[in-house]
Coordinates of C-alpha atoms and ligand atoms in Angstrom, one line a residue:
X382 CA 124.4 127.6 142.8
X383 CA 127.1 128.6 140.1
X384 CA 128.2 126.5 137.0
X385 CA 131.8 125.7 137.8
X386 CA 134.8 123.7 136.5
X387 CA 137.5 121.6 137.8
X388 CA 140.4 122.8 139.6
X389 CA 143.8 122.5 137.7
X390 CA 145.4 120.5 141.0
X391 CA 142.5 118.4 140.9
X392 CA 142.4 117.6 137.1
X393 CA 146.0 116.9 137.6
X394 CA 145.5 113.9 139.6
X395 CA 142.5 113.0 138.1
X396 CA 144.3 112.5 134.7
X397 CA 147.3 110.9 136.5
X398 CA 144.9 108.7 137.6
X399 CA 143.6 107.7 134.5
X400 CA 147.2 106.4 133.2
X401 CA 148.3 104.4 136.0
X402 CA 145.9 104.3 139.0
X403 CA 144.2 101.2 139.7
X404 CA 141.4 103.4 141.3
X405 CA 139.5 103.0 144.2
X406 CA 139.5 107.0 144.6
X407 CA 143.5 107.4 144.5
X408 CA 143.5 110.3 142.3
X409 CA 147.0 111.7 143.3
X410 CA 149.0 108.3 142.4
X411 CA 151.4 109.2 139.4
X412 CA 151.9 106.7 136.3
X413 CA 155.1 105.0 136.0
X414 CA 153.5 102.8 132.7
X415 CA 152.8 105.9 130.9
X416 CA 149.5 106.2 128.5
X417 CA 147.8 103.4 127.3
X418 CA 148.0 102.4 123.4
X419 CA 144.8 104.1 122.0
X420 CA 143.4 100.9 121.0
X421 CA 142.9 99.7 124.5
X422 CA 141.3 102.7 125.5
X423 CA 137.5 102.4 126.6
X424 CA 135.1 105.4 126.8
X425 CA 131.8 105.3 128.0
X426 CA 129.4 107.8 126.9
X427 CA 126.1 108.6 128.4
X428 CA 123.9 110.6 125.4
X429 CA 120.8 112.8 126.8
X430 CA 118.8 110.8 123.8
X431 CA 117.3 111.2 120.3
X432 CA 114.9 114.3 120.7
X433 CA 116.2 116.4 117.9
X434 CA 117.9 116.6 114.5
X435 CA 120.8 117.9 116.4
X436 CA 121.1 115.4 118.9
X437 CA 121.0 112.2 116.2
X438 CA 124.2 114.4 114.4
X439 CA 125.6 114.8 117.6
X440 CA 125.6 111.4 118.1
X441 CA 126.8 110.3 114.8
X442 CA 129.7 112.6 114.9
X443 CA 131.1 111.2 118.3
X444 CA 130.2 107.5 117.2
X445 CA 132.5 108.4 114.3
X446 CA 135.2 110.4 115.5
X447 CA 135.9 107.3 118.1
X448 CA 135.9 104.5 115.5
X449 CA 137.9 106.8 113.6
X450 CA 140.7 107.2 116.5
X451 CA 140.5 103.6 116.7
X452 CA 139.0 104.0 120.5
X453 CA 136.2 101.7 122.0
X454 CA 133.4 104.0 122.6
X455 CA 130.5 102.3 124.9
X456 CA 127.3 104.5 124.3
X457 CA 124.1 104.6 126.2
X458 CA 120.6 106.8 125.4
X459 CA 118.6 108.1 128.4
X460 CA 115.6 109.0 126.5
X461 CA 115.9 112.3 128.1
X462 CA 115.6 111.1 132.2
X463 CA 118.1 111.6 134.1
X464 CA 117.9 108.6 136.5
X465 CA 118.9 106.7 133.3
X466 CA 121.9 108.7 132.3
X467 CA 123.0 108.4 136.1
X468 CA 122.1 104.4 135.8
X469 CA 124.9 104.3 132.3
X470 CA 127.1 106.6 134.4
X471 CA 126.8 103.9 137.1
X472 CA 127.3 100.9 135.3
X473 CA 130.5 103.1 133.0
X474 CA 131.9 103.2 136.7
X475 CA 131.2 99.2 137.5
X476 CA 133.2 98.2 134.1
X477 CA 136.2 100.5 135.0
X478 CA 135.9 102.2 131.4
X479 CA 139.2 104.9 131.2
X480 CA 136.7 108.3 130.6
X481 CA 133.5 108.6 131.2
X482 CA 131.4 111.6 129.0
X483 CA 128.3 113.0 129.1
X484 CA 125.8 115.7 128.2
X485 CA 123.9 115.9 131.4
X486 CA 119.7 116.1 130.6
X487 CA 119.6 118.5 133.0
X488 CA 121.7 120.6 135.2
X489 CA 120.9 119.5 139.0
X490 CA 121.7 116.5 141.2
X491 CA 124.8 115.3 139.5
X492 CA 126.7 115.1 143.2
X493 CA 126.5 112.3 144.1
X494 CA 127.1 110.0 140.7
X495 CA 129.9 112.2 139.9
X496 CA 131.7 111.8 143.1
X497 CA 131.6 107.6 142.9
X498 CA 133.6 108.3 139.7
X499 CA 136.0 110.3 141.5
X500 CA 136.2 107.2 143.9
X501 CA 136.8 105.4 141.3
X502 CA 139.4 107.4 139.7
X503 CA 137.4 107.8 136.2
X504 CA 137.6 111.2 134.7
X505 CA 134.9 113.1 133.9
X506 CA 134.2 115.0 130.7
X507 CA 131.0 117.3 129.8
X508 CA 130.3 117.9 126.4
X509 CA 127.6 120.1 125.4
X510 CA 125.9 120.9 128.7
X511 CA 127.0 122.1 131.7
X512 CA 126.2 120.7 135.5
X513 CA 125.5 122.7 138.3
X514 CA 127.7 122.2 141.2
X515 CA 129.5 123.8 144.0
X516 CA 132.3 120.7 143.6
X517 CA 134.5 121.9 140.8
X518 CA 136.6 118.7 140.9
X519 CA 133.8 116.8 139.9
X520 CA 135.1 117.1 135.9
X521 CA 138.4 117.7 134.0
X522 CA 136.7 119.2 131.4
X523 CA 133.7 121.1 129.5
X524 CA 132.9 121.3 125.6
X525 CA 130.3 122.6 124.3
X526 CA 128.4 126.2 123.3
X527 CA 127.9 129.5 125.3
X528 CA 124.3 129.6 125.5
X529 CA 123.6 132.6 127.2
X530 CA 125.8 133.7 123.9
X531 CA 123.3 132.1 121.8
X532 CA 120.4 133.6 123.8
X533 CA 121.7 136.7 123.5
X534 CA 122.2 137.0 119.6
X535 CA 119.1 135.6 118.7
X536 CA 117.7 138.9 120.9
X537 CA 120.4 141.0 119.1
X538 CA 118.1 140.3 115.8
X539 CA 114.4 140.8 117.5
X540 CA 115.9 144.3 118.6
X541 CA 117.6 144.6 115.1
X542 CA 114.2 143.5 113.1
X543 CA 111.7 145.7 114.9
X544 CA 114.0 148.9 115.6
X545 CA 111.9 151.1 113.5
X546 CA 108.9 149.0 115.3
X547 CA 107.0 151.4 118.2
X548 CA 104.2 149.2 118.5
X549 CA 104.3 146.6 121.0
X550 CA 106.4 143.1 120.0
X551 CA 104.4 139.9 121.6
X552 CA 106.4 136.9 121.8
X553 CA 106.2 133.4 122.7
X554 CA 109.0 131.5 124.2
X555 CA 109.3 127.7 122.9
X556 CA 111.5 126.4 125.9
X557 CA 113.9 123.7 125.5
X558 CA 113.9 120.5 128.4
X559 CA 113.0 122.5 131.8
X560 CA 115.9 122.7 134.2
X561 CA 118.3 121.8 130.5
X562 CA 121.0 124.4 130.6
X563 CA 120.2 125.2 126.8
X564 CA 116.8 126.2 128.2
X565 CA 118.1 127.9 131.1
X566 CA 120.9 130.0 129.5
X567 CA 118.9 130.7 126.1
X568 CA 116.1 132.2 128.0
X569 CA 118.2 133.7 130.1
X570 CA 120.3 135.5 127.2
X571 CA 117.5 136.3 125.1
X572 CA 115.5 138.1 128.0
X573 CA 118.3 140.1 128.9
X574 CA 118.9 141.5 125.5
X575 CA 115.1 142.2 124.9
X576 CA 115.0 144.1 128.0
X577 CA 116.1 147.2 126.5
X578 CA 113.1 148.0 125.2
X579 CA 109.9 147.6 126.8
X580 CA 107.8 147.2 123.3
X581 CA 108.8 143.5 123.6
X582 CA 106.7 141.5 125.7
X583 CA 107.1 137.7 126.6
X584 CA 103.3 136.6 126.6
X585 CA 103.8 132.9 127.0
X586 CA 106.8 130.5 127.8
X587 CA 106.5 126.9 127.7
X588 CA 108.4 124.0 127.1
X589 CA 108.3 122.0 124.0
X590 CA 111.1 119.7 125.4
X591 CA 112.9 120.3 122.5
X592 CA 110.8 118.2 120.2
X593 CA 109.1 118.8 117.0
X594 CA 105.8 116.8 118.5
X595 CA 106.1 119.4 121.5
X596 CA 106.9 122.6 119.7
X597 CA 104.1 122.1 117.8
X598 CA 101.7 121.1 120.6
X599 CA 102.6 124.0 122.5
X600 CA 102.0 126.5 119.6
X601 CA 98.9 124.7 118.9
X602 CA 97.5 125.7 122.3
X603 CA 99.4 129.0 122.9
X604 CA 97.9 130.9 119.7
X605 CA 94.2 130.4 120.8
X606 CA 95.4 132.5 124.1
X607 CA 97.4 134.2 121.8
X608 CA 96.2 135.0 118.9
X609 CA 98.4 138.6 118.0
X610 CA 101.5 137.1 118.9
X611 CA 104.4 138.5 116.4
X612 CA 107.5 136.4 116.9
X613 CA 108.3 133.0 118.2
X614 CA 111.7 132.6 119.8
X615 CA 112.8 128.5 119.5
X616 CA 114.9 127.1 121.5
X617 CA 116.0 125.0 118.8
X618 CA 114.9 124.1 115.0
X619 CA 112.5 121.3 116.3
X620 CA 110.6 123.0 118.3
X621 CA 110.6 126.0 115.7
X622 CA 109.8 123.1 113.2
X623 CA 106.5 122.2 114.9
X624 CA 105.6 125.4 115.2
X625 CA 105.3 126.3 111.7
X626 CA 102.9 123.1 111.4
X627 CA 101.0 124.5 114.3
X628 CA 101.0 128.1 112.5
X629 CA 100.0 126.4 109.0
X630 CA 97.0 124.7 110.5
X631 CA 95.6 127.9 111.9
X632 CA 95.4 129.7 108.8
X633 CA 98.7 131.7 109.1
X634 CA 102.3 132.5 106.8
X635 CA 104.9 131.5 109.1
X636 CA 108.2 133.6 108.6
X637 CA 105.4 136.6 107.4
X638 CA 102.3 136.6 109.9
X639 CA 104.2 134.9 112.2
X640 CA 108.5 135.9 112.7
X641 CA 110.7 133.0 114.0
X642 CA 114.0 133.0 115.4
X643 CA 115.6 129.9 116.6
X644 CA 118.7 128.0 118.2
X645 CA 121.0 124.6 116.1
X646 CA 120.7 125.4 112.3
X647 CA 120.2 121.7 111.4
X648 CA 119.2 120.8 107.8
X649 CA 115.6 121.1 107.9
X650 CA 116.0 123.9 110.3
X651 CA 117.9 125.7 107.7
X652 CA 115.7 124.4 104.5
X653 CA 112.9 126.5 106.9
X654 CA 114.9 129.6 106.5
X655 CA 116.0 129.1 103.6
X656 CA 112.1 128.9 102.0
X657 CA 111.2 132.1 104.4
X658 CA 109.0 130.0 107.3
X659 CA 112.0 130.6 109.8
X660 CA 113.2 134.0 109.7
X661 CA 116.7 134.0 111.6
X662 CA 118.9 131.0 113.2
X663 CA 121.5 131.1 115.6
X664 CA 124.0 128.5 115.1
X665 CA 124.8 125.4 117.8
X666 CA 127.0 123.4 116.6
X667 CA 127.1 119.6 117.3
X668 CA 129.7 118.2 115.9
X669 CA 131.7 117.7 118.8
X670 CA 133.2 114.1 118.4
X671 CA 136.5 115.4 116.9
X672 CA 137.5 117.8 119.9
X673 CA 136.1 114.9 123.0
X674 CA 138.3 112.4 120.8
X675 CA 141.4 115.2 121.2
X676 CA 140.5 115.7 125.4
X677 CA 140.5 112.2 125.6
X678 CA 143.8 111.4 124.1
X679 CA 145.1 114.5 126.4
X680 CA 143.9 112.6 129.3
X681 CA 145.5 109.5 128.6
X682 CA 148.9 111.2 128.1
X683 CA 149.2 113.0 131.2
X684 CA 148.0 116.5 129.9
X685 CA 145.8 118.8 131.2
X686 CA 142.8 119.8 128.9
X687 CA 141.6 123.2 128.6
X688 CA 138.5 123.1 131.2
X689 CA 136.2 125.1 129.3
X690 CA 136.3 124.7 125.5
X691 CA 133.5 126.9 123.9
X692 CA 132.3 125.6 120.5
X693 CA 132.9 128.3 117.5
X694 CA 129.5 129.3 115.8
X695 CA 127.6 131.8 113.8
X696 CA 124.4 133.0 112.5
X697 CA 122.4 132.6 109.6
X698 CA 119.3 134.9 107.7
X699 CA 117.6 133.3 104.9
X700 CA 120.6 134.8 102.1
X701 CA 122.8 132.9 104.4
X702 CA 121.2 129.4 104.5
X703 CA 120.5 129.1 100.6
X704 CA 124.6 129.6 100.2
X705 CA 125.0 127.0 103.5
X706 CA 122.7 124.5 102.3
X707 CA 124.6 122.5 99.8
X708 CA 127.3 121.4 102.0
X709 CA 125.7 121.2 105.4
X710 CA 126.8 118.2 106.9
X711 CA 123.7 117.9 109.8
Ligands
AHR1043 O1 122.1 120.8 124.2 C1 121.9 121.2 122.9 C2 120.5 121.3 122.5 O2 119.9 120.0 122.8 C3 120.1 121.6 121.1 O3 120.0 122.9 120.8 C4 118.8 120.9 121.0 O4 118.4 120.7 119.6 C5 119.1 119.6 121.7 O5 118.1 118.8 121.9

């Protein structure tokens, strides 16, 4: 299965729809009332949940950027299932809301939920992570990271940090929500990059769900099989959070005993690296409301918005976070 994006016809009519179509899966029916003010527009959004530092900012950022734009934004947590995100997605549909987003929890079985919007004539915007479908008029548009991009620069450092390094590199892999396209692509960019040298060797990989509680479980239990391990790779800060705990309680200097590269620079991720327990971050950002505020508005006026917009980020060391620190809004 390939990751893919809508068509430009189909986006078209989608967004056609969306300004004068009463629905009912007419999605070629053109507008002759034009947009709708902004302050009648209704957007539902689905939200994956509450399982990280940078899912609350994500959160607050889109709650803000709507009530900023003056647009009704109807928002729903899934606690990380996806039968509930698929229930708000549902009941978005029932109410006849004029865009429905969401960050899918995970990237399979979308199908079928995506095509009763479709019917309906509500379009579809992903932010932050990608589905999985052959159908690529399921959406009009995709924000968010490259996280194979992600993957692959926080490689780019392990291969950097140990280059003068012949002895062999264990590492444990702190995966993000299984079947999550952060957890997918970050693994999948990271393993790539390491594969260049055979002194680095993935020992363990589990999922912490991207949680603090589960990053540190999962440490807990993989350094008693694993005792010699050199570097942790995170998925994100949370997970790389509870590791440190895990690596405290055993007796050991994380950032010094124990090397950690992670995925998000959030606040506490970054106070981590900035006191030396985390030793390198790749940026993800999540402030995304501004930009879904901007496709939505695109939407309503007949245009067609870019179908992949990738999120600008960077990296940081430890020199880099004590200068980013002071005004780091998440
Ligand atoms: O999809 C983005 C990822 O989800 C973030 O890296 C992680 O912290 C979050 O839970």
């Amino acid at each position: 299965m390939k990751k893919t994006f809508i068509g430009l016809a189909a986006a078209g009519a989608m967004l056609l729809t969306l300004a004068g179509c009463a629905g009912g899966g007419d999605t070629t029916a053109g507008s002759s009332e034009g947009p709708k003010p902004v302050d009648e527009l209704v957007v539902g959004f689905a939200q994956v949940g509450a399982e990280s530092g940078w899912r609350t900012a994500n959160t607050t950022d889109i709650q803000a950027a709507f009530k900023d734009a003056g647009i009704e934004l109807k928002f729903s947590d899934a606690q990380q299932k996806q039968e509930n995100q698929i229930k708000a997605i549902r009941s978005y549909i029932q109410q006849g809301v004029d865009v429905i987003a969401f960050s899918p929890v995970v990237e399979t079985g979308w199908d079928a939920v995506l095509n009763e919007a479709k019917a309906a004539g509500i379009p579809v915007v992903l932010t932050d992570r990608a589905v999985d479908s052959q159908d690529d008029s399921l959406y009009v548009s995709f924000l968010g990271s490259d996280f194979v991009e992600e993957g692959k620069k926080a490689g780019d450092w392990v291969v950097e940090e140990y280059k003068d390094s012949t002895d062999p590199v264990k590492i444990i892999q702190l995966e993000g929500t299984t079947g999550a396209a952060p957890a997918i692509d970050r693994a999948e960019g990271f393993a790539d990059v390491i594969a260049a040298d055979d002194k680095f060797e993935v020992v363990a990989s589990q999922t912490g769900d991207f949680t603090r509680a589960g990053g540190k479980q999962v440490t807990e239990a993989l350094l008693k099989s694993n005792p010699d391990v050199d570097l942790i790779y995170a998925h994100n800060d949370d997970m790389a959070l509870g590791a440190i705990e895990a690596i405290e309680a055993a007796g050991l200097t994380p950032g010094v005993d124990i090397k950690i590269v992670s995925v998000d620079a959030v606040k506490d991720g970054m106070q981590a690296l900035a006191d030396g327990k985390i030793n390198f971050i790749v940026e993800c950002s999540p402030l995304l409301g501004k930009q879904l505020v901007q496709i939505v508005e695109q939407i309503n006026n007949g245009e067609t918005p870019e179908k992949r917009i990738i999120t600008e980020e960077t990296t940081f060391d430890q020199e880099q976070a004590v200068a980013a620190l002071p005004d780091r809004q998440y």
